[in-house]
mmCIF file of C-alpha atoms in Angstrom:
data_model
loop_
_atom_site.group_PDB
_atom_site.id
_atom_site.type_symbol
_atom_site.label_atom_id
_atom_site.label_comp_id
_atom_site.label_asym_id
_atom_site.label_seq_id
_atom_site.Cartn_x
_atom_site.Cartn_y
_atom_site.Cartn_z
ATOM 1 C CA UNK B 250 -37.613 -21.564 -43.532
ATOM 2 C CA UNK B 251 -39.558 -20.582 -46.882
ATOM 3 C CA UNK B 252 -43.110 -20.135 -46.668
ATOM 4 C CA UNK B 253 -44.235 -22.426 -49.695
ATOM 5 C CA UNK B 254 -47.842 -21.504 -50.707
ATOM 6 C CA UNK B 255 -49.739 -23.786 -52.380
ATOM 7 C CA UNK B 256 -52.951 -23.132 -54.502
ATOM 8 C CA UNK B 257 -55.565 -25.162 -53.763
ATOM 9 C CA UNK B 258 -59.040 -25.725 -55.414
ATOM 10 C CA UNK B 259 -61.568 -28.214 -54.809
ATOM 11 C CA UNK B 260 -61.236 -30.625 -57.696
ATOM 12 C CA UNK B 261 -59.009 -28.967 -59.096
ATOM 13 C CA UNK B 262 -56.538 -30.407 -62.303
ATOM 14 C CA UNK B 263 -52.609 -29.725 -61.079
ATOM 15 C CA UNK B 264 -49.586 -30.604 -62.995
ATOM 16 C CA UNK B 265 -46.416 -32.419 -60.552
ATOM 17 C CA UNK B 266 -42.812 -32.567 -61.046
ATOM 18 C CA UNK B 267 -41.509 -35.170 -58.276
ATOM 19 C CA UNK B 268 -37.656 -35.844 -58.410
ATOM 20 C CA UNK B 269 -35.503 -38.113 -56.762
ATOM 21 C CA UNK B 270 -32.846 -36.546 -54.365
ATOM 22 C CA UNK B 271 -29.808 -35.473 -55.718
ATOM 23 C CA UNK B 272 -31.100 -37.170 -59.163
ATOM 24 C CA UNK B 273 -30.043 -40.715 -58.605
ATOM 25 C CA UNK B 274 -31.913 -42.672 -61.397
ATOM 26 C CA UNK B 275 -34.192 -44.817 -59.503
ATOM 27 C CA UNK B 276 -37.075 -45.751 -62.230
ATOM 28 C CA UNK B 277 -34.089 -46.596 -64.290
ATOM 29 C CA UNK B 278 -35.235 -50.294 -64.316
ATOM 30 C CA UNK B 279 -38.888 -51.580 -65.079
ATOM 31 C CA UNK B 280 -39.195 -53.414 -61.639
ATOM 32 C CA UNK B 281 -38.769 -49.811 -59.756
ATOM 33 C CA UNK B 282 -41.188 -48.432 -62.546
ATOM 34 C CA UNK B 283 -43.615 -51.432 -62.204
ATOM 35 C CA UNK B 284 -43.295 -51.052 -58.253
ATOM 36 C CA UNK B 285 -44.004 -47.330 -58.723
ATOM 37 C CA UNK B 286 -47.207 -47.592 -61.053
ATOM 38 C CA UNK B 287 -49.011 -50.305 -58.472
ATOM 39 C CA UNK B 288 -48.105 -47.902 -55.489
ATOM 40 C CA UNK B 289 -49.813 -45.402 -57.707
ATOM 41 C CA UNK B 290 -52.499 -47.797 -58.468
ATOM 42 C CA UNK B 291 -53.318 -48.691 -54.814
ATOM 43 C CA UNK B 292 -52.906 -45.144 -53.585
ATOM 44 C CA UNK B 293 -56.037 -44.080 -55.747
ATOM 45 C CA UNK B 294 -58.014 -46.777 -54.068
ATOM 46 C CA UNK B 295 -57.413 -44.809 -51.380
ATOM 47 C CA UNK B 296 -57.334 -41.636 -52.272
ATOM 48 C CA UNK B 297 -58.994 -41.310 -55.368
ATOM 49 C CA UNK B 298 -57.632 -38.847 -58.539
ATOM 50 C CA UNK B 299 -57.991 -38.922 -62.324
ATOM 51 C CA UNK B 300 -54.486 -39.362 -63.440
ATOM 52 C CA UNK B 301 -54.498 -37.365 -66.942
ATOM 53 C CA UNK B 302 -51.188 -37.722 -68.248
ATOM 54 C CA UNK B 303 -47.741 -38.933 -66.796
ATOM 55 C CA UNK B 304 -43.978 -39.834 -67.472
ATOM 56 C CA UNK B 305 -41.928 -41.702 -65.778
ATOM 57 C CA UNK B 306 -38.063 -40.832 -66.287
ATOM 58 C CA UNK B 307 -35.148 -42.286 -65.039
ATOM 59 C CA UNK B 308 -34.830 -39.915 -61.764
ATOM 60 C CA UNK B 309 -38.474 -37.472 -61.956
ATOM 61 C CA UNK B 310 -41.601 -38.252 -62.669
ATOM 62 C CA UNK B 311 -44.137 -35.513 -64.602
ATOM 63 C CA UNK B 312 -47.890 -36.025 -64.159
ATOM 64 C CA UNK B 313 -51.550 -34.331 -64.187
ATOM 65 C CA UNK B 314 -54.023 -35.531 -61.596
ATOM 66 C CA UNK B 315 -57.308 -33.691 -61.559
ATOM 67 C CA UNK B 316 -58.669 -34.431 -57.882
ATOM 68 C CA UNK B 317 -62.390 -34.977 -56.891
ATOM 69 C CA UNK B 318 -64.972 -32.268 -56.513
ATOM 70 C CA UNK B 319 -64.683 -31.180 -52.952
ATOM 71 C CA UNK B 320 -61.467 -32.482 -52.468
ATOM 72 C CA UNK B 321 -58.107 -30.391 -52.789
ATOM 73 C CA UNK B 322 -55.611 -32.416 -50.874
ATOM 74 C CA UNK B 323 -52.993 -33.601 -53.360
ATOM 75 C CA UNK B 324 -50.376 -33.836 -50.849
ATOM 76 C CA UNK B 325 -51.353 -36.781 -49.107
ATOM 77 C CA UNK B 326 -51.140 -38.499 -52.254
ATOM 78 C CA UNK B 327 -47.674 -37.667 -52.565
ATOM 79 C CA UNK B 328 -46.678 -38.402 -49.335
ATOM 80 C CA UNK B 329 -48.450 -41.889 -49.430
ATOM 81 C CA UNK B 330 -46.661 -42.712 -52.633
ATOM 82 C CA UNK B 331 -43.242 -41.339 -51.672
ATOM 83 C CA UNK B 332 -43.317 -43.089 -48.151
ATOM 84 C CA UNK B 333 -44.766 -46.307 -49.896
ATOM 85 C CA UNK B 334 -41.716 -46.523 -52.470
ATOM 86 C CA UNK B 335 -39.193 -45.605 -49.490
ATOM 87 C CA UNK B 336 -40.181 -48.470 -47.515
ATOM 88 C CA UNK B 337 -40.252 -50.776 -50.994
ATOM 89 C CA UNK B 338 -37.317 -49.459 -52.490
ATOM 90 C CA UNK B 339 -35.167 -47.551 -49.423
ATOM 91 C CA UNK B 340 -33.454 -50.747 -48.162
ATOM 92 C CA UNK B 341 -31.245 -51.232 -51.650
ATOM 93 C CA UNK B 342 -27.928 -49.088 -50.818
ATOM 94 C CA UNK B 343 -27.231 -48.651 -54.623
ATOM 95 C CA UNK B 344 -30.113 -46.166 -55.249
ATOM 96 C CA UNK B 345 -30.177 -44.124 -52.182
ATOM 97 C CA UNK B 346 -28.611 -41.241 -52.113
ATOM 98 C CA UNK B 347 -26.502 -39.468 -49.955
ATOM 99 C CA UNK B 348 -28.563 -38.745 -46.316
ATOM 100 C CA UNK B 349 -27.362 -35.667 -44.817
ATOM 101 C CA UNK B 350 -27.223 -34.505 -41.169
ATOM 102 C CA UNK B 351 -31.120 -32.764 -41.731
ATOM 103 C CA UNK B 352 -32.254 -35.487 -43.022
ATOM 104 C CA UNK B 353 -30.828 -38.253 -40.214
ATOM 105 C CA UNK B 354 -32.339 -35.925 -37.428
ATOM 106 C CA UNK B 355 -35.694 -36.066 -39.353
ATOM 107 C CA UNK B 356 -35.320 -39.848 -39.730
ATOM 108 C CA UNK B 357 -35.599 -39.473 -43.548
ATOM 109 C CA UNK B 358 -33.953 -41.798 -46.095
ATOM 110 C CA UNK B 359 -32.165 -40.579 -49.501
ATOM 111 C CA UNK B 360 -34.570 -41.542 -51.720
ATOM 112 C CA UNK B 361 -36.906 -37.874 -52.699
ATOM 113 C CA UNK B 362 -36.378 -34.785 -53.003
ATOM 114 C CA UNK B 363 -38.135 -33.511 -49.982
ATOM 115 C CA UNK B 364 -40.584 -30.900 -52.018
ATOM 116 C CA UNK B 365 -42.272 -31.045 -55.310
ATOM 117 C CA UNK B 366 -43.104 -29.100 -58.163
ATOM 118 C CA UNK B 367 -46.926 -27.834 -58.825
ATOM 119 C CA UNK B 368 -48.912 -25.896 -61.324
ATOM 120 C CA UNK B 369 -52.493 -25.536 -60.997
ATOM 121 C CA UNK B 370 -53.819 -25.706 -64.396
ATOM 122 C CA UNK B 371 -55.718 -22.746 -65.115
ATOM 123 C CA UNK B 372 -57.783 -23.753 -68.860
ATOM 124 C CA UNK B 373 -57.497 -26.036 -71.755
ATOM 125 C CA UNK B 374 -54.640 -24.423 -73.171
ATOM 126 C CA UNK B 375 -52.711 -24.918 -70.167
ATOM 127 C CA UNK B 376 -53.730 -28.163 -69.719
ATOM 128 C CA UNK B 377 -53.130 -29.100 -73.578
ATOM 129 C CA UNK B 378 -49.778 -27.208 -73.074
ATOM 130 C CA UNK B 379 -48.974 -29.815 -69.954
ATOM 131 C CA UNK B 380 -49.698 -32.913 -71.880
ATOM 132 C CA UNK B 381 -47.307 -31.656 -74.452
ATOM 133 C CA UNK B 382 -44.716 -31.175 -72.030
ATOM 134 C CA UNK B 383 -45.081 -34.405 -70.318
ATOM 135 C CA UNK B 384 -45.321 -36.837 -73.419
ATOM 136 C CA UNK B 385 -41.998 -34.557 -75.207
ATOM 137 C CA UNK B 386 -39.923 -35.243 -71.922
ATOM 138 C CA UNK B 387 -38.356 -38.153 -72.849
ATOM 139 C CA UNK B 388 -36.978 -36.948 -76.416
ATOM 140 C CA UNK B 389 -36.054 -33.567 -74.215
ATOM 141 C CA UNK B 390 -33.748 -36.057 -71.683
ATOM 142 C CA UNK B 391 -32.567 -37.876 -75.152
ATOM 143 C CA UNK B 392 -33.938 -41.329 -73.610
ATOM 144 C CA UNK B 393 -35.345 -42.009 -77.087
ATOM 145 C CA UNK B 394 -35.779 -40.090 -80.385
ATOM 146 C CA UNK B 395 -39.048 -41.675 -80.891
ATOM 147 C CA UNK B 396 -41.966 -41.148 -78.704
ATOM 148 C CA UNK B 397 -43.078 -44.482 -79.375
ATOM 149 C CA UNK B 398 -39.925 -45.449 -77.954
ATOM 150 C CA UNK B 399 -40.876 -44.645 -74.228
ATOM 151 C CA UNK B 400 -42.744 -47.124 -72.555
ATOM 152 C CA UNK B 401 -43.048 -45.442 -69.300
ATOM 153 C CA UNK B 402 -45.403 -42.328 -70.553
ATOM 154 C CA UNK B 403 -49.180 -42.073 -71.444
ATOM 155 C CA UNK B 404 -48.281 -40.749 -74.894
ATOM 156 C CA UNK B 405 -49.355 -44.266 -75.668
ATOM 157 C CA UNK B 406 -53.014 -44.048 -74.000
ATOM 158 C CA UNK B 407 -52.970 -40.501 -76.297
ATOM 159 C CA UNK B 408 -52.262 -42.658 -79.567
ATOM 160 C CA UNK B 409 -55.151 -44.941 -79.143
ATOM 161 C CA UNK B 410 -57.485 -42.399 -78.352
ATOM 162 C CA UNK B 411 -56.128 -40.543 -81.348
ATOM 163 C CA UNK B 412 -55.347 -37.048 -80.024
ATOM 164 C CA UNK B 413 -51.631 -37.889 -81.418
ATOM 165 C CA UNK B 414 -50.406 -39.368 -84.451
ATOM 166 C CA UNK B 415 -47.561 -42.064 -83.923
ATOM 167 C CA UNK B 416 -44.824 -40.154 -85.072
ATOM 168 C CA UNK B 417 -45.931 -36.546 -82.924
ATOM 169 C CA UNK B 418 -43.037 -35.461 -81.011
ATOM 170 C CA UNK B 419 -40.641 -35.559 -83.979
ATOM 171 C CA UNK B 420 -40.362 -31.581 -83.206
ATOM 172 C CA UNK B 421 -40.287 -30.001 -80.035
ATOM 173 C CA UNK B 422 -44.449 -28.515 -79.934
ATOM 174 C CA UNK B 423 -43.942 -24.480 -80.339
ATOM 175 C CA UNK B 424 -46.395 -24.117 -76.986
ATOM 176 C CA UNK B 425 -44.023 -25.784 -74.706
ATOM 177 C CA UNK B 426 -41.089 -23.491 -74.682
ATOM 178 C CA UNK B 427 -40.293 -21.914 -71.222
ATOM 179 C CA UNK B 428 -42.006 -25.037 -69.639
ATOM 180 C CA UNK B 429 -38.424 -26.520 -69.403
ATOM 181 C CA UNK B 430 -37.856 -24.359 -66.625
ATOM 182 C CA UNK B 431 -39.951 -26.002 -64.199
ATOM 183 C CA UNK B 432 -37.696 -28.948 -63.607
#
């Protein structure tokens, strides 16, 4: 079994790519999304993190959390979330996937991909480069060819707080090519 190494740092900022096993589309309806968000919600209660940006596609989910000082355990968040939309969510046939023969033994449903993606962000470039990436995924997926389109991302928090113009995303940003390689 791979040795996955992790890099973590006390309040650290990390960017997460969390996909659904074997891609099924399961935030392909607002109630899933809407489920997801409030398991999000109620998971910082708990565990508390600044969520910076996020998008929520059809069958991943991009995001930057920046965790608090003295605190470097972002994978208990995950695993609170995933299990929490697994027991929700798990029980409807259509969007589970396939459960194979590891999975059964390890009592595991069909719903995540069992690992996820993480970059620790190193400086304000990388973080600015993140953002980019995350708010650009949906016109990347050709879910929309308007930002403004896509509900389900905090391009729209970005907007109001007028780091981006309405219409940003029209071209794909010059500092997030090779990022598409993390998915």
């Amino acid at each position: 079994m791979p040795n996955y190494r992790r890099i973590l740092t006390d309040g650290g900022t990390y960017f997460f790519t969390v996909v659904t096993n074997q891609r099924i589309p399961l935030f392909s309806n607002s109630q899933n999304i809407e489920l997801l968000q409030k398991i999000i919600a109620d998971t910082r209660k708990r565990y508390p993190f600044e969520q910076q940006a996020y998008c929520i596609l059809p069958n991943h989910i991009h995001c930057i959390w920046k965790l608090p000082e003295g605190d470097h355990d972002y994978s208990i968040r995950w695993q609170v979330i995933k299990a929490l939309v697994t027991r929700e969510l798990g029980s409807k046939a259509d969007i589970e996937g396939p459960i194979s023969e590891s999975r059964k033994r390890k009592r595991e449903r069909g719903i995540w991909q069992r690992r996820f993606w993480e970059h620790t962000i190193r400086d304000d470039e990388d973080l600015a480069r993140h953002i980019h990436y995350i708010h650009f995924n949906p016109i990347k997926h050709g879910l929309v060819k308007k930002l403004s389109d896509w509900r389900w991302s905090s391009f729209h928090d970005y907007v109001k707080e007028g780091y981006y113009d309405e219409d940003w995303g029209d071209l794909e940003p010059d500092n997030i090519k090779g990022l598409g390689d993390l998915e």
